Tab-separated table of C-alpha atoms in Angstrom:
chain	number	residue	atom	x	y	z
A	1	MET	CA	0.023	-0.006	-0.105
A	2	ASN	CA	1.721	3.214	-0.969
A	3	SER	CA	1.486	6.503	1.109
A	4	GLU	CA	-0.686	8.326	-1.591
A	5	GLU	CA	-3.540	5.665	-1.056
A	6	GLU	CA	-6.779	7.117	0.349
A	7	PHE	CA	-9.284	5.316	2.508
A	8	TYR	CA	-12.022	6.077	4.940
A	9	ASP	CA	-14.566	4.151	6.344
A	10	ALA	CA	-17.607	5.387	4.625
A	11	VAL	CA	-20.188	3.024	5.907
A	12	THR	CA	-18.953	0.047	4.043
A	13	GLY	CA	-15.412	0.141	5.615
A	14	PHE	CA	-12.139	1.414	4.154
A	15	ASP	CA	-13.050	2.952	0.815
A	16	SER	CA	-10.858	4.215	-1.938
A	17	ASP	CA	-13.496	6.426	-3.831
A	18	ASN	CA	-12.405	9.771	-4.899
A	19	SER	CA	-12.481	12.267	-2.197
A	20	SER	CA	-11.467	15.293	-4.294
A	21	GLY	CA	-14.143	17.332	-2.691
A	22	GLU	CA	-16.126	17.632	-5.850
A	23	PHE	CA	-19.748	17.515	-4.725
A	24	SER	CA	-21.729	14.576	-6.327
A	25	GLU	CA	-24.882	12.491	-5.690
A	26	ALA	CA	-27.007	15.204	-4.104
A	27	THR	CA	-29.381	18.036	-5.154
A	28	HIS	CA	-31.527	20.181	-3.166
A	29	LYS	CA	-35.333	19.716	-3.314
A	30	GLY	CA	-35.596	23.313	-4.610
A	31	ASP	CA	-33.904	26.464	-5.690
A	32	VAL	CA	-33.012	28.845	-2.794
A	33	ASP	CA	-31.829	32.431	-3.040
A	34	LEU	CA	-28.274	32.766	-2.036
A	35	HIS	CA	-28.598	35.988	-0.404
A	36	GLN	CA	-31.157	34.951	1.856
A	37	THR	CA	-29.268	31.818	3.035
A	38	SER	CA	-26.937	33.182	5.613
A	39	ARG	CA	-29.942	34.511	7.704
A	40	THR	CA	-32.503	32.139	6.982
A	41	GLY	CA	-33.674	30.179	9.998
A	42	ARG	CA	-33.606	33.108	12.401
A	43	HIS	CA	-36.995	34.389	11.232
A	44	ASN	CA	-38.998	31.229	10.647
A	45	GLY	CA	-41.792	31.671	13.007
A	46	ASP	CA	-40.346	29.066	15.528
A	47	GLY	CA	-42.152	28.999	18.934
A	48	GLN	CA	-40.289	29.114	22.313
A	49	VAL	CA	-37.002	27.211	21.926
A	50	GLN	CA	-36.727	23.850	23.495
A	51	GLU	CA	-33.389	22.495	24.967
A	52	ASN	CA	-34.312	19.186	23.407
A	53	GLY	CA	-36.154	18.300	26.567
A	54	ILE	CA	-33.195	18.183	28.774
A	55	LYS	CA	-32.878	20.305	31.679
A	56	LYS	CA	-29.938	18.782	33.317
A	57	HIS	CA	-27.187	16.906	31.230
A	58	ARG	CA	-25.709	13.676	32.173
A	59	THR	CA	-22.144	13.452	33.489
A	60	THR	CA	-21.502	9.678	32.394
A	61	LEU	CA	-22.115	7.207	29.671
A	62	PRO	CA	-24.497	4.265	30.496
A	63	ALA	CA	-21.478	1.818	30.089
A	64	PRO	CA	-17.627	2.152	30.080
A	65	MET	CA	-15.711	1.694	26.894
A	66	PHE	CA	-14.640	-1.855	25.606
A	67	THR	CA	-10.908	-2.620	25.717
A	68	ARG	CA	-9.519	-2.488	22.050
A	69	SER	CA	-6.387	-4.955	23.104
A	70	ASP	CA	-8.288	-7.823	21.815
A	71	PHE	CA	-8.517	-6.417	18.262
A	72	SER	CA	-5.514	-5.959	15.819
A	73	VAL	CA	-5.522	-3.452	13.127
A	74	TRP	CA	-2.908	-5.137	11.496
A	75	SER	CA	-5.038	-8.289	11.067
A	76	ILE	CA	-7.391	-5.989	9.133
A	77	LEU	CA	-4.958	-4.086	7.323
A	78	LYS	CA	-2.807	-7.188	6.108
A	79	LYS	CA	-5.830	-8.365	4.129
A	80	CYS	CA	-5.665	-5.310	1.858
A	81	ILE	CA	-2.840	-6.556	-0.223
A	82	GLY	CA	-4.017	-7.230	-3.700
A	83	LEU	CA	-7.625	-6.442	-2.686
A	84	GLU	CA	-10.121	-3.107	-3.158
A	85	LEU	CA	-10.000	-1.315	0.170
A	86	SER	CA	-13.762	-0.970	-0.216
A	87	LYS	CA	-13.994	-4.697	0.596
A	88	ILE	CA	-12.539	-4.332	4.053
A	89	THR	CA	-14.646	-3.140	7.148
A	90	MET	CA	-12.988	-2.098	10.497
A	91	PRO	CA	-14.338	-3.914	13.704
A	92	ILE	CA	-16.729	-1.596	15.692
A	93	ALA	CA	-14.653	-1.746	18.598
A	94	PHE	CA	-12.331	1.100	16.970
A	95	ASN	CA	-15.364	3.309	17.045
A	96	GLU	CA	-16.401	5.861	19.672
A	97	PRO	CA	-20.484	5.820	20.201
A	98	LEU	CA	-20.844	9.221	18.365
A	99	SER	CA	-21.750	9.936	14.885
A	100	PHE	CA	-19.163	12.328	12.827
A	101	LEU	CA	-21.826	14.822	12.867
A	102	GLN	CA	-21.971	14.761	16.766
A	103	ARG	CA	-18.158	15.328	16.613
A	104	ILE	CA	-18.770	18.317	14.589
A	105	THR	CA	-21.209	19.691	17.125
A	106	GLU	CA	-18.392	19.712	19.616
A	107	TYR	CA	-17.081	22.950	17.945
A	108	MET	CA	-19.929	24.627	19.922
A	109	GLU	CA	-18.533	23.426	23.330
A	110	HIS	CA	-16.684	27.070	23.710
A	111	THR	CA	-19.502	29.176	22.384
A	112	TYR	CA	-18.922	31.631	25.352
A	113	LEU	CA	-15.839	32.900	22.976
A	114	ILE	CA	-18.017	33.710	20.139
A	115	ASN	CA	-20.350	35.649	22.495
A	116	LYS	CA	-17.217	37.598	23.898
A	117	ALA	CA	-16.037	38.394	20.338
A	118	CYS	CA	-19.585	39.887	19.783
A	119	CYS	CA	-19.141	42.128	22.733
A	120	HIS	CA	-15.618	43.526	21.706
A	121	SER	CA	-15.842	46.882	19.916
A	122	ASN	CA	-12.017	46.507	18.996
A	123	PRO	CA	-11.648	44.509	15.671
A	124	LEU	CA	-8.165	43.254	16.923
A	125	GLU	CA	-9.615	41.978	20.062
A	126	ARG	CA	-12.569	40.288	18.010
A	127	MET	CA	-9.847	38.443	15.719
A	128	GLN	CA	-7.963	37.431	18.882
A	129	THR	CA	-11.108	35.809	20.266
A	130	VAL	CA	-12.277	34.152	17.038
A	131	ALA	CA	-8.756	32.759	16.733
A	132	ALA	CA	-9.181	31.306	20.362
A	133	PHE	CA	-12.651	29.738	19.090
A	134	ALA	CA	-10.958	28.193	16.198
A	135	VAL	CA	-8.436	26.503	18.243
A	136	SER	CA	-10.880	25.558	20.999
A	137	ALA	CA	-12.871	23.790	18.420
A	138	VAL	CA	-10.219	21.289	17.645
A	139	ALA	CA	-9.151	20.796	21.251
A	140	SER	CA	-11.728	18.016	22.060
A	141	GLN	CA	-9.791	15.816	19.706
A	142	TRP	CA	-6.943	15.458	22.316
A	143	GLU	CA	-6.554	11.708	23.265
A	144	ARG	CA	-9.769	10.944	21.256
A	145	THR	CA	-8.405	8.041	19.287
A	146	GLY	CA	-11.796	6.168	18.641
A	147	LYS	CA	-13.380	6.716	15.307
A	148	PRO	CA	-16.777	8.468	15.166
A	149	PHE	CA	-19.455	6.559	13.145
A	150	ASN	CA	-19.660	7.712	9.585
A	151	PRO	CA	-23.198	9.380	9.066
A	152	LEU	CA	-25.646	7.614	6.657
A	153	LEU	CA	-26.874	9.652	3.817
A	154	GLY	CA	-29.494	11.981	5.097
A	155	GLU	CA	-28.646	11.521	8.735
A	156	THR	CA	-28.991	14.710	10.778
A	157	TYR	CA	-28.245	16.109	14.205
A	158	GLU	CA	-29.656	18.870	16.040
A	159	LEU	CA	-28.548	20.516	19.437
A	160	VAL	CA	-30.506	23.425	21.274
A	161	ARG	CA	-28.639	24.844	24.211
A	162	GLU	CA	-30.342	27.714	25.653
A	163	ASP	CA	-27.746	27.653	28.787
A	164	LEU	CA	-24.891	28.362	26.061
A	165	GLY	CA	-27.107	30.465	23.705
A	166	PHE	CA	-27.244	28.554	20.369
A	167	ARG	CA	-28.965	25.955	18.257
A	168	PHE	CA	-27.367	23.719	15.832
A	169	ILE	CA	-28.241	21.491	12.785
A	170	SER	CA	-26.219	19.353	10.647
A	171	GLU	CA	-26.979	16.712	7.729
A	172	GLN	CA	-24.987	14.240	5.903
A	173	VAL	CA	-25.407	15.764	2.361
A	174	SER	CA	-23.108	13.501	0.353
A	175	HIS	CA	-21.848	9.738	0.573
A	176	HIS	CA	-19.173	9.757	-2.064
A	177	PRO	CA	-17.243	11.590	-1.371
A	178	PRO	CA	-18.604	11.886	2.392
A	179	VAL	CA	-19.583	15.474	3.106
A	180	SER	CA	-21.222	16.883	6.412
A	181	ALA	CA	-22.820	20.272	6.402
A	182	PHE	CA	-23.838	22.265	9.443
A	183	TYR	CA	-25.496	25.377	10.548
A	184	SER	CA	-25.676	27.149	13.940
A	185	GLU	CA	-27.134	30.337	15.101
A	186	GLY	CA	-27.155	32.519	18.284
A	187	LEU	CA	-30.263	32.622	20.048
A	188	ASN	CA	-29.879	36.206	20.687
A	189	GLN	CA	-29.679	36.616	16.901
A	190	ASP	CA	-25.885	37.707	17.316
A	191	PHE	CA	-23.963	35.023	15.260
A	192	VAL	CA	-24.229	32.732	12.583
A	193	PHE	CA	-21.693	29.583	12.193
A	194	HIS	CA	-21.833	27.446	9.271
A	195	GLY	CA	-19.662	25.158	6.832
A	196	SER	CA	-19.302	21.994	5.309
A	197	ILE	CA	-16.593	19.359	5.850
A	198	TYR	CA	-15.274	16.429	3.657
A	199	PRO	CA	-12.258	14.901	5.310
A	200	LYS	CA	-9.678	13.339	3.115
A	201	LEU	CA	-7.734	10.277	4.934
A	202	LYS	CA	-4.348	8.930	3.836
A	203	PHE	CA	-2.651	5.825	5.261
A	204	TRP	CA	1.009	6.191	5.849
A	205	GLY	CA	1.968	2.743	7.013
A	206	LYS	CA	1.909	3.602	10.732
A	207	SER	CA	-0.479	6.470	11.054
A	208	VAL	CA	-3.666	7.919	9.450
A	209	GLU	CA	-3.694	11.531	8.377
A	210	ALA	CA	-6.948	13.176	8.192
A	211	GLU	CA	-7.159	16.549	6.192
A	212	PRO	CA	-10.478	18.316	6.983
A	213	ARG	CA	-11.296	19.856	3.761
A	214	GLY	CA	-14.055	22.307	3.643
A	215	THR	CA	-14.663	25.988	4.500
A	216	ILE	CA	-15.754	27.182	8.091
A	217	THR	CA	-17.584	30.500	8.493
A	218	LEU	CA	-18.368	32.533	11.346
A	219	GLU	CA	-20.490	35.754	11.027
A	220	LEU	CA	-20.693	38.276	13.809
A	221	LEU	CA	-23.936	39.986	12.843
A	222	LYS	CA	-23.744	42.926	15.150
A	223	HIS	CA	-20.266	43.975	13.541
A	224	ASN	CA	-21.240	42.892	9.920
A	225	GLU	CA	-18.232	40.751	9.873
A	226	ALA	CA	-17.521	37.376	8.330
A	227	TYR	CA	-14.475	35.181	9.224
A	228	THR	CA	-13.393	31.973	7.243
A	229	TRP	CA	-10.787	29.050	7.921
A	230	THR	CA	-10.062	25.476	7.343
A	231	ASN	CA	-9.038	23.227	10.351
A	232	PRO	CA	-5.422	21.680	10.653
A	233	THR	CA	-4.667	18.318	9.625
A	234	CYS	CA	-4.872	15.562	12.376
A	235	CYS	CA	-2.691	12.585	12.674
A	236	VAL	CA	-3.270	9.398	14.612
A	237	HIS	CA	-0.192	7.391	15.207
A	238	ASN	CA	0.549	3.761	15.871
A	239	VAL	CA	-2.568	2.440	14.114
A	240	ILE	CA	-0.766	-0.960	13.789
A	241	ILE	CA	1.188	-1.450	16.872
A	242	GLY	CA	1.836	0.427	19.877
A	243	LYS	CA	-0.180	3.144	21.896
A	244	LEU	CA	-2.204	5.255	19.864
A	245	TRP	CA	-1.571	9.205	19.950
A	246	ILE	CA	-2.625	12.231	18.104
A	247	GLU	CA	-0.974	15.321	16.741
A	248	GLN	CA	-2.391	18.330	14.620
A	249	TYR	CA	-0.340	20.368	12.145
A	250	GLY	CA	-0.633	22.716	9.357
A	251	THR	CA	-1.296	26.217	8.817
A	252	VAL	CA	-4.726	27.728	9.565
A	253	GLU	CA	-5.506	31.062	7.988
A	254	ILE	CA	-8.366	33.100	9.476
A	255	VAL	CA	-9.706	35.725	7.315
A	256	ASN	CA	-11.784	38.760	8.351
A	257	HIS	CA	-13.476	39.533	5.054
A	258	SER	CA	-14.818	43.035	6.315
A	259	THR	CA	-11.409	44.482	7.501
A	260	GLY	CA	-8.857	42.613	5.557
A	261	ASP	CA	-7.349	41.355	8.747
A	262	LYS	CA	-5.683	37.949	8.842
A	263	CYS	CA	-4.544	35.563	11.703
A	264	ILE	CA	-2.090	32.847	10.628
A	265	LEU	CA	-1.681	29.965	13.076
A	266	ASN	CA	1.139	27.571	12.791
A	267	PHE	CA	0.010	24.128	14.268
A	268	LYS	CA	3.565	22.800	14.661
A	269	PRO	CA	4.294	19.029	14.006
A	270	CYS	CA	5.804	16.987	16.685
A	271	GLY	CA	9.360	17.033	15.110
A	272	LEU	CA	12.126	14.390	15.615
A	273	PHE	CA	12.526	15.100	19.422
A	274	GLY	CA	8.849	16.084	20.168
A	275	LYS	CA	9.915	19.637	21.258
A	276	GLU	CA	6.987	21.144	19.284
A	277	LEU	CA	4.332	18.771	20.188
A	278	HIS	CA	0.791	20.396	20.253
A	279	ARG	CA	2.493	23.893	20.025
A	280	ILE	CA	0.908	26.766	18.165
A	281	GLU	CA	2.376	29.929	16.955
A	282	GLY	CA	1.100	32.766	14.928
A	283	TYR	CA	0.359	36.384	14.336
A	284	ILE	CA	-2.513	38.716	13.480
A	285	GLN	CA	-1.699	41.120	10.571
A	286	ASP	CA	-3.812	43.817	8.924
A	287	LYS	CA	-4.672	44.249	5.339
A	288	ASN	CA	-1.269	46.147	4.847
A	289	LYS	CA	0.455	42.999	6.395
A	290	LYS	CA	1.724	44.911	9.551
A	291	LYS	CA	1.785	42.685	12.525
A	292	LEU	CA	-0.683	43.679	15.078
A	293	SER	CA	-0.510	40.648	17.623
A	294	VAL	CA	1.436	37.514	18.295
A	295	ILE	CA	-0.466	34.244	19.394
A	296	TYR	CA	1.084	31.502	21.056
A	297	GLY	CA	0.271	28.233	23.127
A	298	LYS	CA	-0.784	24.681	22.867
A	299	TRP	CA	-4.143	23.423	21.403
A	300	THR	CA	-4.426	20.887	24.296
A	301	GLU	CA	-3.748	23.565	26.986
A	302	CYS	CA	-4.259	27.277	26.394
A	303	LEU	CA	-3.791	30.140	24.076
A	304	TRP	CA	-2.174	33.582	24.600
A	305	CYS	CA	-1.607	36.770	22.793
A	306	ILE	CA	1.062	39.609	23.158
A	307	ASP	CA	2.566	42.542	21.514
A	308	PRO	CA	4.838	41.815	18.433
A	309	SER	CA	7.774	43.961	19.768
A	310	THR	CA	7.446	42.450	23.316
A	311	TYR	CA	7.287	38.783	21.926
A	312	GLU	CA	10.538	39.336	19.653
A	313	SER	CA	12.313	40.933	22.650
A	314	SER	CA	11.557	38.003	24.740
A	315	LYS	CA	12.676	35.508	22.028
A	316	LYS	CA	16.041	37.432	21.640
A	317	ASN	CA	16.801	37.239	25.198
A	318	GLU	CA	15.904	33.432	25.298
A	319	ARG	CA	18.162	33.001	22.367
A	320	ARG	CA	20.898	35.052	24.086
A	321	GLY	CA	20.698	33.425	27.476
A	322	GLY	CA	19.298	29.876	26.721
A	323	GLY	CA	22.310	28.142	25.504
A	324	ASP	CA	22.164	24.629	23.996
A	325	GLN	CA	19.701	22.193	25.802
A	326	LYS	CA	20.656	18.625	25.996
A	327	LYS	CA	18.610	16.805	23.223
A	328	PRO	CA	17.452	13.273	23.530
A	329	LYS	CA	18.832	10.826	21.298
A	330	PRO	CA	16.775	10.212	18.288
A	331	SER	CA	14.906	6.975	17.814
A	332	GLU	CA	16.091	4.175	15.561
A	333	ASP	CA	15.638	4.192	11.848
A	334	ALA	CA	12.254	5.805	11.027
A	335	GLU	CA	11.344	3.117	8.439
A	336	ASN	CA	11.368	0.336	10.760
A	337	ASP	CA	8.202	-1.601	11.927
A	338	GLU	CA	8.239	-0.331	15.491
A	339	ALA	CA	5.749	1.818	17.043
A	340	ASP	CA	6.161	5.573	16.992
A	341	ASP	CA	6.482	6.406	20.711
A	342	MET	CA	4.868	9.611	21.552
A	343	PRO	CA	7.294	12.018	22.669
A	344	GLU	CA	7.373	12.803	26.482
A	345	VAL	CA	4.949	15.873	27.061
A	346	GLN	CA	7.245	18.833	27.241
A	347	GLU	CA	6.795	21.548	29.848
A	348	THR	CA	3.563	23.512	29.790
A	349	VAL	CA	3.380	26.789	27.826
A	350	GLN	CA	6.102	29.444	28.995
A	351	VAL	CA	4.155	32.540	29.456
A	352	ILE	CA	5.766	35.625	28.310
A	353	PRO	CA	5.435	38.483	30.681
A	354	GLY	CA	2.649	40.926	29.527
A	355	SER	CA	0.704	38.254	27.705
A	356	LYS	CA	-3.101	38.032	27.882
A	357	LEU	CA	-4.944	34.669	28.248
A	358	LEU	CA	-7.372	34.021	25.400
A	359	TRP	CA	-8.438	30.533	26.117
A	360	ARG	CA	-7.797	27.674	28.398
A	361	ILE	CA	-9.041	23.983	27.972
A	362	SER	CA	-11.697	22.882	30.275
A	363	SER	CA	-10.913	19.967	32.503
A	364	ARG	CA	-12.338	16.583	31.519
A	365	PRO	CA	-14.560	14.407	33.807
A	366	PRO	CA	-12.350	12.124	36.163
A	367	ASN	CA	-13.872	8.993	34.628
A	368	SER	CA	-13.026	10.349	30.930
A	369	SER	CA	-10.659	7.646	30.288
A	370	GLN	CA	-13.517	5.077	30.534
A	371	MET	CA	-15.738	6.982	28.441
A	372	TYR	CA	-13.570	7.332	25.138
A	373	ASN	CA	-11.836	10.280	26.542
A	374	PHE	CA	-14.944	12.360	26.008
A	375	THR	CA	-15.466	15.914	27.340
A	376	SER	CA	-18.269	16.719	29.517
A	377	PHE	CA	-19.871	18.345	26.443
A	378	ALA	CA	-19.248	15.162	24.211
A	379	VAL	CA	-20.828	13.006	27.127
A	380	SER	CA	-24.185	14.843	26.743
A	381	LEU	CA	-24.508	14.693	22.948
A	382	ASN	CA	-26.166	11.370	22.481
A	383	GLU	CA	-28.548	11.503	25.510
A	384	LEU	CA	-31.925	10.639	24.792
A	385	GLU	CA	-34.623	11.280	27.403
A	386	LYS	CA	-38.457	10.273	27.377
A	387	GLY	CA	-40.516	12.315	24.936
A	388	MET	CA	-37.546	13.625	22.902
A	389	GLU	CA	-38.416	11.340	19.833
A	390	GLU	CA	-41.598	13.421	19.511
A	391	ILE	CA	-39.403	16.408	18.980
A	392	LEU	CA	-36.531	15.189	17.048
A	393	ALA	CA	-36.310	14.374	13.213
A	394	PRO	CA	-36.486	10.722	12.620
A	395	THR	CA	-33.072	11.040	10.942
A	396	ASP	CA	-31.433	12.201	14.021
A	397	CYS	CA	-28.066	10.458	15.225
A	398	ARG	CA	-29.634	9.844	18.582
A	399	LEU	CA	-32.186	7.313	17.119
A	400	ARG	CA	-29.436	5.447	15.446
A	401	PRO	CA	-29.526	1.888	16.922
A	402	ASP	CA	-26.022	0.806	16.344
A	403	ILE	CA	-24.515	4.082	18.155
A	404	ARG	CA	-27.061	3.592	20.996
A	405	HIS	CA	-26.162	-0.111	21.562
A	406	MET	CA	-22.532	0.634	21.558
A	407	GLU	CA	-23.188	3.366	24.192
A	408	ASN	CA	-24.969	1.032	26.301
A	409	GLY	CA	-21.968	-1.663	26.110
A	410	GLU	CA	-23.752	-4.009	23.753
A	411	ILE	CA	-21.074	-4.266	21.212
A	412	ASP	CA	-22.383	-7.482	19.420
A	413	LEU	CA	-25.875	-5.896	18.948
A	414	ALA	CA	-24.152	-2.718	17.723
A	415	SER	CA	-21.975	-4.432	15.271
A	416	LYS	CA	-25.134	-6.366	13.959
A	417	GLU	CA	-27.072	-3.134	13.570
A	418	LYS	CA	-24.228	-1.410	11.751
A	419	GLU	CA	-24.076	-4.238	9.261
A	420	ARG	CA	-28.061	-3.947	8.843
A	421	LEU	CA	-27.802	0.047	8.207
A	422	GLU	CA	-25.086	-0.408	5.840
A	423	GLU	CA	-26.836	-3.099	3.843
A	424	LYS	CA	-30.186	-0.764	4.029
A	425	GLN	CA	-28.054	2.131	2.825
A	426	ARG	CA	-26.504	0.136	-0.051
A	427	ALA	CA	-29.923	-1.321	-1.145
A	428	ALA	CA	-31.391	2.105	-1.122
A	429	ARG	CA	-28.587	3.511	-3.551
A	430	LYS	CA	-29.045	0.682	-5.938
A	431	GLU	CA	-32.826	1.184	-5.986
A	432	ARG	CA	-32.145	4.909	-6.875
A	433	ALA	CA	-29.712	4.177	-9.404
A	434	LYS	CA	-32.167	1.470	-10.960
A	435	ASP	CA	-34.993	3.999	-10.893
A	436	GLU	CA	-32.592	6.810	-12.099
A	437	ILE	CA	-33.652	8.724	-9.095
A	438	GLU	CA	-31.109	11.362	-7.681
A	439	TRP	CA	-30.612	11.767	-3.866
A	440	ARG	CA	-32.166	15.191	-2.798
A	441	THR	CA	-30.924	16.769	0.338
A	442	ARG	CA	-33.442	18.057	2.990
A	443	TRP	CA	-31.928	21.094	4.958
A	444	PHE	CA	-28.926	22.063	2.954
A	445	TYR	CA	-28.234	22.826	-0.911
A	446	GLN	CA	-25.184	23.026	-2.894
A	447	GLY	CA	-23.880	26.612	-3.502
A	448	THR	CA	-21.062	28.904	-3.289
A	449	ASN	CA	-19.663	30.518	-0.192
A	450	PRO	CA	-20.611	34.038	-0.214
A	451	TYR	CA	-17.203	35.136	1.145
A	452	THR	CA	-14.606	32.737	-0.363
A	453	GLY	CA	-16.331	31.927	-3.613
A	454	THR	CA	-15.734	28.310	-3.121
A	455	PRO	CA	-18.213	25.450	-3.306
A	456	ASP	CA	-20.043	25.073	0.016
A	457	TRP	CA	-23.387	23.513	1.227
A	458	LEU	CA	-25.519	26.351	2.582
A	459	TYR	CA	-28.521	25.955	5.045
A	460	SER	CA	-32.103	26.169	3.462
A	461	GLY	CA	-33.770	27.201	6.721
A	462	GLY	CA	-37.029	25.606	8.115
A	463	TYR	CA	-35.567	23.060	10.190
A	464	PHE	CA	-36.834	24.200	13.514
A	465	ASP	CA	-40.387	24.416	12.100
A	466	ARG	CA	-40.161	20.842	12.563
A	467	ASN	CA	-42.036	19.767	9.597
A	468	PHE	CA	-40.557	16.193	9.172
A	469	PHE	CA	-43.151	14.461	7.019
A	470	ASP	CA	-40.789	13.804	4.115
A	471	CYS	CA	-37.740	12.825	5.816
A	472	PRO	CA	-36.184	9.603	4.526
A	473	ASP	CA	-36.335	6.132	6.514
A	474	ILE	CA	-32.787	5.436	6.868
A	475	TYR	CA	-32.704	3.557	10.234
């Protein structure tokens, strides 16, 4: 298997279909005016917003996670030699009991940062806070080595949180390539947050690299500002042997399309000695490329900002008086078959005097390691209380039986249900092909991002009118 070979477990298992990002297999039920889209949904005549019927959110899962020590990824991957990757299915034990649509919803855990950005009158402070939100949105992936379930075509997930001030809806709008679209809005009509994601995965022998293609857009309505960015690349090491560990790397460029300001964040790769593991370093510049602020920290810990001149002065003093630190010996030949040991966690972020804290990660539940390393926010995403079925769309992830069984610790039932749903989806797809019927999305339509001009999936509005009569039967 070469390094350029792509795969993703898109319902049937590992898949080698084109993941170029060209949208396919979906059209919307009707044409929608593009200029209405970014505001649609806030004025749709909804009644009082309900918090999905939940007043107090749970703090633990119904059952602890299964051990993965009894399963060998290599026993699966070695079967790929000479075969189509789409023929291979990963054991359900390597999943976590959430859909990818629910994993996307974790972007909203730190919604307070959006609210904070809305309150700032200074555009620099707004950009600093938006940068903190962009980093916080990927922080929940720390130590999350379980794979979320791939959404079925037409699957949806909604979340209304009055305590956090938002409501959220997402839909799986395409299967090949897999595309997930989402839309969220502030309950005080102060922001809109939306985007579409189609991850491109590559297998590099010892690791799996996920490049999250697709544009993320945040609109601060009070300030008439729109920010866009794309998330960094995520890499899971030791998928064959050794302890799984995660790093994120790549450049994230956040653009304020109203002022021309940009924030360039460099998520640093681990490197040979692990010194840069989890570190972020970047800066904010105005439209004339003048540096206005430096940002630094770790995506697993915290984020700080400081004046550029103070930062440079501190770095000069560090280089002048630091000397050469003793470096650990490099590992053996990188091409061997041994595990890539996770580097020892380096010292926490060294705070430069005069820095301002932008964000600090929330502590996880004490039993998080027995709950797939979920955050408190993630633990609550799949809870289903009596009466919620009457409110939710029939396509909502909470009603998906394989995820529900896995969450309850019933792994054999979960595996059987997953196979049944996969077969049901394959049969439906064959039936559509036979009758020459094209799949029609329900809540999003294919269009163009009004700020970047790139292909995007845009919210059509109306979900919270709760008119679900024509939703597909996918479960």
